[in-house]
Coordinates of C-alpha atoms in Angstrom, one line a residue:
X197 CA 7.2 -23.2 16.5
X198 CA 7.8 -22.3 12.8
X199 CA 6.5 -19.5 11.1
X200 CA 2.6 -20.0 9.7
X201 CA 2.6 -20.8 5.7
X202 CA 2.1 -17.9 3.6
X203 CA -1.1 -17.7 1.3
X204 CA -0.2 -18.3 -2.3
X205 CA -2.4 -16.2 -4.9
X206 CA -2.4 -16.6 -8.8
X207 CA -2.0 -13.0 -10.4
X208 CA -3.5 -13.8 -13.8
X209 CA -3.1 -10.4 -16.0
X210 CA -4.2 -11.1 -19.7
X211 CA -7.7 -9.9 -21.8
X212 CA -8.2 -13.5 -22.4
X213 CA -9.8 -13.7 -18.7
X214 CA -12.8 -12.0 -19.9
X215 CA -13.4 -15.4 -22.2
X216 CA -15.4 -17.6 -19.5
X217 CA -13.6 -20.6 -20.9
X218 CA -10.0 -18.9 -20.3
X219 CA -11.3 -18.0 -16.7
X220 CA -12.5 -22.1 -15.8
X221 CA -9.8 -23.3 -17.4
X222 CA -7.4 -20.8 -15.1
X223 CA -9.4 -22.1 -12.0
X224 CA -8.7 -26.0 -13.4
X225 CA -4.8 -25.1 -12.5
X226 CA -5.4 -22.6 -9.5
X227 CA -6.9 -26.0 -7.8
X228 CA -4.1 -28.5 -9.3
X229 CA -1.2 -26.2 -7.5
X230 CA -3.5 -25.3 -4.7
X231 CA -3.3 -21.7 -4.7
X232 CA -5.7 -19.6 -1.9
X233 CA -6.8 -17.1 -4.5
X234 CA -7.1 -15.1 -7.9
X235 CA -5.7 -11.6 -8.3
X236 CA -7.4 -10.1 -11.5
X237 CA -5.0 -7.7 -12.7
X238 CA -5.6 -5.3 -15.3
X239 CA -3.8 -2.4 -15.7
X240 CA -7.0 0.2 -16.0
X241 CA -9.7 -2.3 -14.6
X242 CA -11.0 0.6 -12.7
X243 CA -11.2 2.7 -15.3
X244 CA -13.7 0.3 -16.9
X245 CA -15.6 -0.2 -14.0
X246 CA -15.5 3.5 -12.7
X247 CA -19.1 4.9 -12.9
X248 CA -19.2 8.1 -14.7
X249 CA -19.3 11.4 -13.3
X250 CA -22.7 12.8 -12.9
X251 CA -21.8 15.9 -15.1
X252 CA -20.5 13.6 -18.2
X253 CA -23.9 13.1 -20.6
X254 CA -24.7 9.3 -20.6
X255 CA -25.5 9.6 -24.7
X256 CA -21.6 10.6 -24.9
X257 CA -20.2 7.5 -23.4
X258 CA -23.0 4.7 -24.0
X259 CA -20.7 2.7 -25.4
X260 CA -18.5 2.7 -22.1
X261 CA -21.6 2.1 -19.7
X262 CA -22.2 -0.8 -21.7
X263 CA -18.5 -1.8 -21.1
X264 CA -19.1 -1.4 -17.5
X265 CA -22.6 -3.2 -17.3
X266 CA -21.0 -6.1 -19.2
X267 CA -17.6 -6.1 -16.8
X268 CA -19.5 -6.0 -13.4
X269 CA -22.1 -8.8 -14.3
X270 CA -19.2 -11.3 -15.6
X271 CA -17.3 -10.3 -13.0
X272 CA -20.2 -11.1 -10.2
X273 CA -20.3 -14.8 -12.1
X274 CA -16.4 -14.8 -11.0
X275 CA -17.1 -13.9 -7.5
X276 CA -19.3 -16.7 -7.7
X277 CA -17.4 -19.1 -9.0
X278 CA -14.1 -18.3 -6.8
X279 CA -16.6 -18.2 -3.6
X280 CA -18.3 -21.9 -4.7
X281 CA -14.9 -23.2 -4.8
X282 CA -13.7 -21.6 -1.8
X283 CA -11.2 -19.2 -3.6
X284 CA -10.3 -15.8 -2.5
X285 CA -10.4 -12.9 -5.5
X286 CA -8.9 -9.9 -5.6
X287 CA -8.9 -7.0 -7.9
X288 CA -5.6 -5.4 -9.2
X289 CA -4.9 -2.3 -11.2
X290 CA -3.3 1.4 -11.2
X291 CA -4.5 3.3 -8.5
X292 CA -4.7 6.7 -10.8
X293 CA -4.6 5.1 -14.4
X294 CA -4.5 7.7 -17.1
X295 CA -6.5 6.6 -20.3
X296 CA -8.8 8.0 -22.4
X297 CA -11.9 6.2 -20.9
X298 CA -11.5 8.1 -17.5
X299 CA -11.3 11.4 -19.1
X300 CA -14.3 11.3 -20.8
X301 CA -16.2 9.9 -17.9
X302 CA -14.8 12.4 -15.7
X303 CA -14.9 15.5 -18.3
X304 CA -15.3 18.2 -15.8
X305 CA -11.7 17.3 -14.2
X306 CA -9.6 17.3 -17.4
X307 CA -10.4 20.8 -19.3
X308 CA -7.1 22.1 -17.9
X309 CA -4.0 21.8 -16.4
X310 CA -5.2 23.1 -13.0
X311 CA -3.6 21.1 -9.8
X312 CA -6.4 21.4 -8.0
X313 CA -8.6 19.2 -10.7
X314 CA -5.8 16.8 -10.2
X315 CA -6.5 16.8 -6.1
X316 CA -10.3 16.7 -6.8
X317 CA -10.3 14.0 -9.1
X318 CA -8.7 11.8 -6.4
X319 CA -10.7 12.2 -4.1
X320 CA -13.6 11.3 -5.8
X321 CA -11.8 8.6 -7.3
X322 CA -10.9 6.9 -3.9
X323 CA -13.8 8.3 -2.4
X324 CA -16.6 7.7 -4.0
X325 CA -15.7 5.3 -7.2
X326 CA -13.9 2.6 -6.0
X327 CA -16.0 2.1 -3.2
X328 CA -19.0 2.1 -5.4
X329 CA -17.1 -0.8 -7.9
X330 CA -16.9 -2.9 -4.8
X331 CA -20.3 -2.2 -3.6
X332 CA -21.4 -4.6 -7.0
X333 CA -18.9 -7.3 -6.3
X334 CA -19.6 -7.8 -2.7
X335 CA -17.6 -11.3 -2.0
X336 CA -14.3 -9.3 -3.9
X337 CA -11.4 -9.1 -1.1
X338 CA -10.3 -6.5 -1.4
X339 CA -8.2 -3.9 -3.9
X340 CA -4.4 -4.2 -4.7
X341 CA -3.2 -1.0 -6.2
X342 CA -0.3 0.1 -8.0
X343 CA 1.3 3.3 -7.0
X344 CA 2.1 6.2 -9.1
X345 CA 4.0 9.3 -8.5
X346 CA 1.5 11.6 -7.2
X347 CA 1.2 14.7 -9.2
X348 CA -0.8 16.2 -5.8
X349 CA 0.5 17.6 -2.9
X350 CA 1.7 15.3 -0.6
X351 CA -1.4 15.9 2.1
X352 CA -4.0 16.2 -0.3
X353 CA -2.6 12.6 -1.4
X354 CA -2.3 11.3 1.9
X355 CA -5.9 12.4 2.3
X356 CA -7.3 10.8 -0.6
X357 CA -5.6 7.8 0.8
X358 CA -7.3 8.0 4.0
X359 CA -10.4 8.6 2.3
X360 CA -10.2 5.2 -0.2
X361 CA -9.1 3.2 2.8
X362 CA -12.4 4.2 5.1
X363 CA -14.5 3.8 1.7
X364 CA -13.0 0.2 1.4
X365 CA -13.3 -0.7 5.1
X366 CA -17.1 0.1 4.6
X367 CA -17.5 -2.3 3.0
X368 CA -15.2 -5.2 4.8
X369 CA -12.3 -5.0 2.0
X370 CA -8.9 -5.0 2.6
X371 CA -6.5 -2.7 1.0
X372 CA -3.0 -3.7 -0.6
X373 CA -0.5 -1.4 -2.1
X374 CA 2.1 -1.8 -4.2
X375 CA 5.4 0.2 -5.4
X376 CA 4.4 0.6 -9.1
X377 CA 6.3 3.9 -10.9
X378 CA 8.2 6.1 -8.4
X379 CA 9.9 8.4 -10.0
X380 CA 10.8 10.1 -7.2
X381 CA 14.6 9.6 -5.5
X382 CA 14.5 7.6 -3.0
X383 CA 12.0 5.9 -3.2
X384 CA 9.7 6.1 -0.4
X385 CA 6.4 6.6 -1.7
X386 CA 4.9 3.0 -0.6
X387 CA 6.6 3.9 2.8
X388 CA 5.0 7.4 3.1
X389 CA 1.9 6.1 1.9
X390 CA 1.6 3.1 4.6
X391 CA 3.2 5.7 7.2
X392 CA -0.2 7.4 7.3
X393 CA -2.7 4.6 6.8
X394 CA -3.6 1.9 9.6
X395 CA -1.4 -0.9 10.3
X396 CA -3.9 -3.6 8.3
X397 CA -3.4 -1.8 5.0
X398 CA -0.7 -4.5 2.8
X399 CA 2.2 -3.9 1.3
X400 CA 2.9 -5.7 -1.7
X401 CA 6.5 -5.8 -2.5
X402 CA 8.6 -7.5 -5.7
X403 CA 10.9 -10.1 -4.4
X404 CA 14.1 -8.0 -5.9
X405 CA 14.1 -4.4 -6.6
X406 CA 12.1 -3.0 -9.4
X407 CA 11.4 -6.0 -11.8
X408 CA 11.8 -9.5 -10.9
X409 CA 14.9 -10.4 -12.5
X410 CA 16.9 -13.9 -11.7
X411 CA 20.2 -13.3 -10.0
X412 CA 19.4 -10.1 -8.3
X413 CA 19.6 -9.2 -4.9
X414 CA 16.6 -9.7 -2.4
X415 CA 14.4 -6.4 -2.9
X416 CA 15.8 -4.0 0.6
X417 CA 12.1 -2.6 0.3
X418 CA 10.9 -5.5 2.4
X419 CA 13.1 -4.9 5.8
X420 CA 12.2 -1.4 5.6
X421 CA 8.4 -1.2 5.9
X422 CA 8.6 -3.1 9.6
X423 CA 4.7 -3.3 11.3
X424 CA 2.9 -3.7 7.9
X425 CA 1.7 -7.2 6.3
X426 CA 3.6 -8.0 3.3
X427 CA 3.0 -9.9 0.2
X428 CA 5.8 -10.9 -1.9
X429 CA 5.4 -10.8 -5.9
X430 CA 7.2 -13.5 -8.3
X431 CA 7.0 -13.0 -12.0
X432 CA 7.1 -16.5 -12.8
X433 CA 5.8 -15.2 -16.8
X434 CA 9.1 -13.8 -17.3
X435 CA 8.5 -9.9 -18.4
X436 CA 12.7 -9.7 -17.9
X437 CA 13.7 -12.9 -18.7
X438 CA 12.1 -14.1 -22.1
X439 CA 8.6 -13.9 -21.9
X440 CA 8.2 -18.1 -21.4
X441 CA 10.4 -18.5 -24.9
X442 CA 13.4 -18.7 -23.2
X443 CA 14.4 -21.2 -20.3
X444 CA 15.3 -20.4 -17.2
X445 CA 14.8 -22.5 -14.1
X446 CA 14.1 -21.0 -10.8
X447 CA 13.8 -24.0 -8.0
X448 CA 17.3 -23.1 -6.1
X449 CA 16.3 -19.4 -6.5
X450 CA 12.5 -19.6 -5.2
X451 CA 14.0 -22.0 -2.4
X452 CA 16.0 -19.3 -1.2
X453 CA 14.4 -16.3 -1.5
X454 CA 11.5 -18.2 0.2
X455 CA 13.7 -19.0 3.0
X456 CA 15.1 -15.3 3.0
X457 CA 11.6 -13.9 3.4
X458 CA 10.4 -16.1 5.9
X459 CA 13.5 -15.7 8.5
X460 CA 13.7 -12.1 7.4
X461 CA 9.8 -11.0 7.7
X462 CA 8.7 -13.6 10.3
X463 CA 4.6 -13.3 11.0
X464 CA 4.7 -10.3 9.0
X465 CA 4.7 -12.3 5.4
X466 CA 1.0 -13.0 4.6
X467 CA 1.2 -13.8 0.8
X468 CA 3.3 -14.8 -1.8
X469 CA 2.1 -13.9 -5.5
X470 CA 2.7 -15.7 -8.7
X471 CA 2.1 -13.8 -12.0
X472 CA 0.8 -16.1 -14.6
X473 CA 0.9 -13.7 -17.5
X474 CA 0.9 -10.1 -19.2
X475 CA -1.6 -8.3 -20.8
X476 CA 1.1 -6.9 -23.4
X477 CA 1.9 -10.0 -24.8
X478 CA -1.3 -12.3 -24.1
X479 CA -0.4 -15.2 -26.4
X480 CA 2.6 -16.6 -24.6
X481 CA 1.3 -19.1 -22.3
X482 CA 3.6 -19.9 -19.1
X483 CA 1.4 -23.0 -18.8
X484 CA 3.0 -25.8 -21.0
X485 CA 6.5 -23.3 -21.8
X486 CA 10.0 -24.6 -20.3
X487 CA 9.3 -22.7 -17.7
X488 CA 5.9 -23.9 -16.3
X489 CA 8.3 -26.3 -13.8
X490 CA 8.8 -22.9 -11.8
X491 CA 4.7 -22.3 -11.3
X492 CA 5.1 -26.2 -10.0
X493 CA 7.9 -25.8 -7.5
X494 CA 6.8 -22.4 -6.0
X495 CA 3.2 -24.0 -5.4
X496 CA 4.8 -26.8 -3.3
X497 CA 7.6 -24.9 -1.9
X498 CA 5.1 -22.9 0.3
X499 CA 4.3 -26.1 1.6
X500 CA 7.2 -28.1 1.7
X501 CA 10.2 -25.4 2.2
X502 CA 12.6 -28.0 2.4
X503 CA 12.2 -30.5 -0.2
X504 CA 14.8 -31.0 -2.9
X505 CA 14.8 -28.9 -5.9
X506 CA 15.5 -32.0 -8.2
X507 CA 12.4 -34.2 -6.3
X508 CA 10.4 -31.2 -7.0
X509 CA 11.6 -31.6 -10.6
X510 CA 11.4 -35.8 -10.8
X511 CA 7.8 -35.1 -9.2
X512 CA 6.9 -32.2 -12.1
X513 CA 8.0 -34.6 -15.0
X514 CA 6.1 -37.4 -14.3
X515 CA 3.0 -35.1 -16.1
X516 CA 5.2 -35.7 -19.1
X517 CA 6.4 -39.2 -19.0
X518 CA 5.2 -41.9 -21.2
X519 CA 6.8 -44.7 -18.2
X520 CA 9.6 -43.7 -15.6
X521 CA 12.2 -42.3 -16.5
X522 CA 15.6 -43.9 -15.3
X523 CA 17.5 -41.8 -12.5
X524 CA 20.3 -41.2 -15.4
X525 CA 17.4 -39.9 -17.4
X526 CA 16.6 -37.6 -14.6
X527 CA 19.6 -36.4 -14.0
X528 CA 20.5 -35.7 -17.3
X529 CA 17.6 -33.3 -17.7
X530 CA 17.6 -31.9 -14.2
X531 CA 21.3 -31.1 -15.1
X532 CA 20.0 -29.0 -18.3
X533 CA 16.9 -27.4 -16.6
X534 CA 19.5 -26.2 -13.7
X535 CA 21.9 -24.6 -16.1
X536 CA 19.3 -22.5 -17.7
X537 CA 19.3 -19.9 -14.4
X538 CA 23.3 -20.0 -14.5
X539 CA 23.0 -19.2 -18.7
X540 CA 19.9 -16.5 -17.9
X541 CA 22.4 -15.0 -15.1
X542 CA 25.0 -14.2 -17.8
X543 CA 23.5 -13.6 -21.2
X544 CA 21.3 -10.6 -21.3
X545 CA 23.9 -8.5 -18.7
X546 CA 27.1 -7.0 -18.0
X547 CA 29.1 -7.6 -14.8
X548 CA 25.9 -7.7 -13.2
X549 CA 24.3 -5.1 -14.4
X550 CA 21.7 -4.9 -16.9
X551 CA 21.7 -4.5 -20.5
X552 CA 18.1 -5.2 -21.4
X553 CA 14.9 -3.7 -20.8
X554 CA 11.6 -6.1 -20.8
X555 CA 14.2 -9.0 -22.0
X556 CA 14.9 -6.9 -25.3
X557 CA 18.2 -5.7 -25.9
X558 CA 18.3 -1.8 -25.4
X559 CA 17.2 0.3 -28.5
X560 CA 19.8 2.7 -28.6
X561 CA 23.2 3.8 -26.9
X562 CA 21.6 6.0 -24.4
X563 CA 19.3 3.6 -23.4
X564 CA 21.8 0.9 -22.8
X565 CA 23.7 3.5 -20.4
X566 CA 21.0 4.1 -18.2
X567 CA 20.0 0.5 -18.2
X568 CA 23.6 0.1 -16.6
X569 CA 23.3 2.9 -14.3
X570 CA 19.6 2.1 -12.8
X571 CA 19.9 0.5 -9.3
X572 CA 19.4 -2.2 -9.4
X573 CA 22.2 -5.5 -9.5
X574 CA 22.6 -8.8 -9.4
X575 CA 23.4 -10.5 -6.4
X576 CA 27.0 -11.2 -7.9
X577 CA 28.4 -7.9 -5.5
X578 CA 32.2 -8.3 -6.2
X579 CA 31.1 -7.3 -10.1
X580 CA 28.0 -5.7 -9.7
X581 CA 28.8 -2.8 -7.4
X582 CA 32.4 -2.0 -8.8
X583 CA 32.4 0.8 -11.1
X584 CA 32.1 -0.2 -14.1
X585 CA 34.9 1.5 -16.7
X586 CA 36.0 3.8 -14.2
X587 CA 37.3 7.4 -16.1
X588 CA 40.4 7.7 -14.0
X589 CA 41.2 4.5 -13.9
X590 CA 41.9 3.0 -17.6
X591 CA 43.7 -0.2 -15.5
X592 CA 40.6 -1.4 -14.2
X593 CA 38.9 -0.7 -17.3
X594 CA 40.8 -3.3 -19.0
X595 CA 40.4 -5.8 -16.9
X596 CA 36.8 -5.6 -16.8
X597 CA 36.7 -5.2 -20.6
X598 CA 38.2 -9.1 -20.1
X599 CA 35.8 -9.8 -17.9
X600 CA 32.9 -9.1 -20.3
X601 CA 34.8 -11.5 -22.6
X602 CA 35.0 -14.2 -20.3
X603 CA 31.1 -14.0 -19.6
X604 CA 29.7 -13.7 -22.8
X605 CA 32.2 -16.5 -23.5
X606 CA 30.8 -18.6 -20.7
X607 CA 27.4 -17.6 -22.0
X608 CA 28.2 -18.7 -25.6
X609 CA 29.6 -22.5 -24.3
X610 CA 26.3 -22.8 -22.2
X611 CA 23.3 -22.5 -24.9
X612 CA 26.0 -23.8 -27.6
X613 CA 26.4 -27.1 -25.2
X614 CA 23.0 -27.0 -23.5
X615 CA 21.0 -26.7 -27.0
X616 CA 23.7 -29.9 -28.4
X617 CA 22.7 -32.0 -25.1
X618 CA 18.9 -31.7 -25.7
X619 CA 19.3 -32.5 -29.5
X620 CA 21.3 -35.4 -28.5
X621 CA 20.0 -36.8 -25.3
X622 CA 16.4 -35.8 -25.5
X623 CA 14.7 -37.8 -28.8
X624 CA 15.1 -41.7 -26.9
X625 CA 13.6 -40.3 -23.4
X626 CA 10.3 -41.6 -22.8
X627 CA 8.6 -37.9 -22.9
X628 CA 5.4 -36.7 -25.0
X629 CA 6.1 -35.4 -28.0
X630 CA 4.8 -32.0 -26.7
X631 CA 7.5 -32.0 -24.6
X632 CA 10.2 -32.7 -26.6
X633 CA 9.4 -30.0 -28.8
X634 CA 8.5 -27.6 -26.3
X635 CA 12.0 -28.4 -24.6
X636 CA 14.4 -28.5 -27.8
X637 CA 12.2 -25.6 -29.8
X638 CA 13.5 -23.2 -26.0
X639 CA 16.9 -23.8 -26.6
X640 CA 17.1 -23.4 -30.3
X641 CA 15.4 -19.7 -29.4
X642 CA 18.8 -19.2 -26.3
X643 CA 20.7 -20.6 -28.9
X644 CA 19.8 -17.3 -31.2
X645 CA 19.1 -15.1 -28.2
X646 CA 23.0 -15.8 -27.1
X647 CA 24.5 -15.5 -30.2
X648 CA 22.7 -11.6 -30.7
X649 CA 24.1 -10.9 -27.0
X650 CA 27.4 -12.1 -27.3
X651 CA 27.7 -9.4 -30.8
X652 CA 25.8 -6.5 -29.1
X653 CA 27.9 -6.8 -25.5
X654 CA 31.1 -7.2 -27.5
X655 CA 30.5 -3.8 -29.7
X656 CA 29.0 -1.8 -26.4
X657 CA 31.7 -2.7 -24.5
X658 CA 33.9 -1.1 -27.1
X659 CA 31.5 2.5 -27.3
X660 CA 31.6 2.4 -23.3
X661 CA 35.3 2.2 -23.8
X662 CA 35.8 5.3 -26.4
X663 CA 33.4 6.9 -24.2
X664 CA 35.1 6.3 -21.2
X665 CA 38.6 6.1 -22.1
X666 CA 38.8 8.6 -25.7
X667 CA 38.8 7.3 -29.1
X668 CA 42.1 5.7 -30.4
X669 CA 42.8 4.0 -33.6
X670 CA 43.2 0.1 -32.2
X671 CA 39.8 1.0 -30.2
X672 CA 38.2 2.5 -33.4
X673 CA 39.3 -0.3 -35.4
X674 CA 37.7 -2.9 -33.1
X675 CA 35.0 -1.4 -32.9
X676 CA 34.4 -0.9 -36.3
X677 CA 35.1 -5.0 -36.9
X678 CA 32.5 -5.6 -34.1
X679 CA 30.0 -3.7 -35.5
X680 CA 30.5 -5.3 -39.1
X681 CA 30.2 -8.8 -37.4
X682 CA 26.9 -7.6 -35.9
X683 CA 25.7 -6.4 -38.9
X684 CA 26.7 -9.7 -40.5
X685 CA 24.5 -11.5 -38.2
X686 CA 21.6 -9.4 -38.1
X687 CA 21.6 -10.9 -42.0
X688 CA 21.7 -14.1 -40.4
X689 CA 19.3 -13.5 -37.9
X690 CA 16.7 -12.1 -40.4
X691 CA 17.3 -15.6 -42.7
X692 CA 16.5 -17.4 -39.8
X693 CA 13.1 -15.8 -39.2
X694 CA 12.1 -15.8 -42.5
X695 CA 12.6 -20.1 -42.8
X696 CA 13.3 -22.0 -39.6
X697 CA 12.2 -19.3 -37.3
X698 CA 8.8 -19.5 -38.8
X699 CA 8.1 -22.4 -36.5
X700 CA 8.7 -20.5 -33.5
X701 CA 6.2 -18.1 -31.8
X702 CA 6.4 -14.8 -33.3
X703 CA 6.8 -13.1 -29.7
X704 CA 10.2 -14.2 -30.2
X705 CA 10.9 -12.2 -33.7
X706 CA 9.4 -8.7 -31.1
X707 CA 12.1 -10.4 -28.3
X708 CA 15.0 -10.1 -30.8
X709 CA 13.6 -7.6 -33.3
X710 CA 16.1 -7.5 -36.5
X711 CA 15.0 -4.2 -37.1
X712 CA 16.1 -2.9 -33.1
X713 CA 19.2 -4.5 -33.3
X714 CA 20.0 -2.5 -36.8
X715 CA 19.2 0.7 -34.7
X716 CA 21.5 -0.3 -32.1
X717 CA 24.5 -0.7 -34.4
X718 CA 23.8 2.1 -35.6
X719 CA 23.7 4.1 -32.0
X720 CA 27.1 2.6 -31.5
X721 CA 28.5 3.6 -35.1
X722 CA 27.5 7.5 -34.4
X723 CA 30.4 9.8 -33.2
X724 CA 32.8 7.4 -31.9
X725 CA 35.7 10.1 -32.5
X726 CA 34.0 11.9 -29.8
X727 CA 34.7 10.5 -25.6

């Protein structure tokens, strides 16, 4: 007997769910890929719904009991909607968010630095004020927080803990928990904190280690939190691969990691997640993007582990077809959607590593070396966990120095050939307009997004060589003619976005910010006669 089908919830994190009409229309899809339920994820939601402290003046924060009043009553209509259509909702947010709001509801706790206002503060937060949220939104779940670092002592944190899980099981929620920012090395807060806390509390884990990213390894957090329930997390929006501008199919990937989790976690996986957007950037729709094919194959993969990728992808472009499509037609696409992940793999990285941080190139020198010294890797191990540039070892540096050639070569051929395939093949298919555009208007943006990756890796490669290796005048001279080329198209770049770019979403002029990529150059140009 097989293992019982996880649920599958919609994480939906954007303001725009406060708008009733964004809220029915999210519901509309929920139904049409037959999720189980709605996560509401906003980063301080309890903040806003937190009641103030009996000590803070109600005529000093009027304006954020109003707040409240007006987020608990459209939140009951929610709960009513989600419980009408048979629709589970659950709440998400940090579990100790730090904004303003909070510190002037709970004045008493923030006069000073003292550690013990820190302690006392959570426990009245856990206590007392997320059980009270809950008692207004009685059909709610239950409560997935994000983990912090706790700035407490470990056992007055693992008491507050105790203390918000009792509160919740009062009132017949479930608690889920979910490795947010440790900052701590290793990382084994969600671990401590499920250590101490009954075996029902949830563990909600990325599917690879710190971000979703495509390529990288299976996240080791799962196989090491054995006897707890867990829920697995995809970021089908994309915060580290292009924010929905950018294409990048998942079907293989999803089919595989799904397959990984289930052999691997057994009765123990309860839920698979599906984030739908970010509250950062709340105007790029996955809905409608390239990549809205990936919302589509998850929600039947849950279902149907073992069907095809491309029938999953004939069955997801029949939305979009004016009449069938021939199976040369199919192909054809299915062949351009597939090489997206292979392109996605190689652009924004290094041997494996990354070189980006929220899908943005890094803003400085330093930044890009800690990018490529976090870790986390891609699954590609014979790159990703070699030393990169080793200091005593100038050999191996070369031939890695090649191998960064080759790849960003690789990556070049793909959106150069991809992006001349859509323009060429695409215009006599029988597709909606809509999708056409949508389709050729994504690789135009790789197209760009290559190019600026191919210039920065080239010139970094060439710093992380000086400042491996020593400067030496054939080094300093190629650098110094990378750096001009990236300049040169930064020019380029920024004539692009003042005419045809202007057609594009301007998310993608924040995604490849001129400006950042001037900065970057100029990180690279500083002090390259010293190692």
């Amino acid at each position: 007997m097989g293992n019982p089908v996880p649920l599958l919830f919609l994480e939906v994190n954007t303001p725009a769910i406060w708008q009733w009409e964004t809220f029915t229309d999210v519901m509309r899809h929920l139904k049409t890929f037959q999720f189980n339920g709605l996560i509401l994820h906003q980063q301080t939601l309890f903040a806003l719904l937190a009641k103030p402290s009996p000590r803070c003046p109600p005529a000093t924060v009027e304006h954020l009991l109003l707040a409240r009043s007006n987020a608990l009553h459209y939140l009951q209509n929610v709960a009513r909607y989600c419980e009408q259509n048979h629709i589970q909702l659950w709440l998400q947010g940090e579990a100790t968010p730090d904004c303003h709001d909070l510190h002037r509801k709970f004045p008493e706790f923030f006069l000073s630095q003292d550690p013990q206002n820190d302690a006392a503060f959570l426990n009245l937060f856990f206590g007392e004020t997320l059980p009270e949220i809950l008692s207004h939104l009685p059909t709610v779940r239950g409560l997935r927080l994000s983990l912090t670092t706790p700035t407490v002592h470990q056992t007055e944190w693992e008491s507050a803990l105790q203390r918000l899980y009792q509160g919740l099981r009062l009132r017949g929620c479930q608690l889920v928990l979910r490795d947010y920012q440790d900052k701590a090395w290793p990382r084994q807060q969600l671990k401590m904190a499920l250590d101490v806390l009954p075996d029902d509390v949830r563990a909600s884990v990325k599917a690879t280690e710190l971000d979703y990213r495509p390529g990288f390894a299976n996240n080791p957090t799962l196989t090491r939190l054995s006897g707890s329930r867990k829920w697995v997390e995809f970021d089908l929006w994309g915060i580290e691969y292009g924010w929905t501008l950018l294409p990048c199919c998942l079907l293989d990937e999803l089919q595989k990691r799904l397959h990984w989790a289930s052999q691997t976690l057994g009765d123990e996986l309860e839920a698979i997640t599906a984030r739908l957007s970010w509250e950062w950037l709340p105007n790029n729709a996955l809905l409608g993007s390239v990549n809205e094919l990936n919302l589509y194959g998850l929600s039947r993969l849950i279902r149907a582990p073992s069907v095809a990728p491309q029938a999953l992808f004939t069955e997801w472009l029949e939305t979009y077809s004016l009449r069938p499509l021939s199976q040369q037609e199919i192909d054809d696409l299915f062949a351009i959607y597939t090489s997206s992940h292979d392109w996605m793999c190689k652009t924004p990285s290094l041997l494996g590593r990354l070189l980006q941080r929220h899908s943005r190139p890094p803003h400085d020198f330093e930044q890009a070396l800690q990018l490529l010294h976090m870790d986390t890797r891609s699954a590609n191990w014979s790159q990703a966990f070699q030393p990169l540039m080793p200091a005593d070892d100038e050999a191996v540096g070369e031939q890695q120095m090649q191998l960064i050639i080759l790849e960003k070569q690789k990556s070049r051929f793909l959106a150069e050939y991809l992006r001349a395939q859509v323009d060429k093949k695409l215009p006599a298919m029988p597709l909606t307009d809509a999708f056409k555009h949508t389709l050729t208007a994504s690789w135009e943006r790789a197209f760009w997004y290559t190019r600026a990756y191919s210039h920065i890796t080239h010139a970094f490669a060439l710093r992380l060589w000086i400042h491996k290796y020593g400067n030496n005048p054939e080094k300093h001279e190629q650098l110094r003619q990378a750096l001009h080329t990236l300049r040169h198209f930064i020019t380029e770049l920024e004539t692009w976005f003042s005419s045809a770019g202007t057609q594009h979403p301007y998310t993608f002029h924040l995604l490849l910010d001129p400006q950042r990529l001037l900065h970057l150059a100029a990180s690279l140009d500083c002090d390259i006669t010293a190692p």
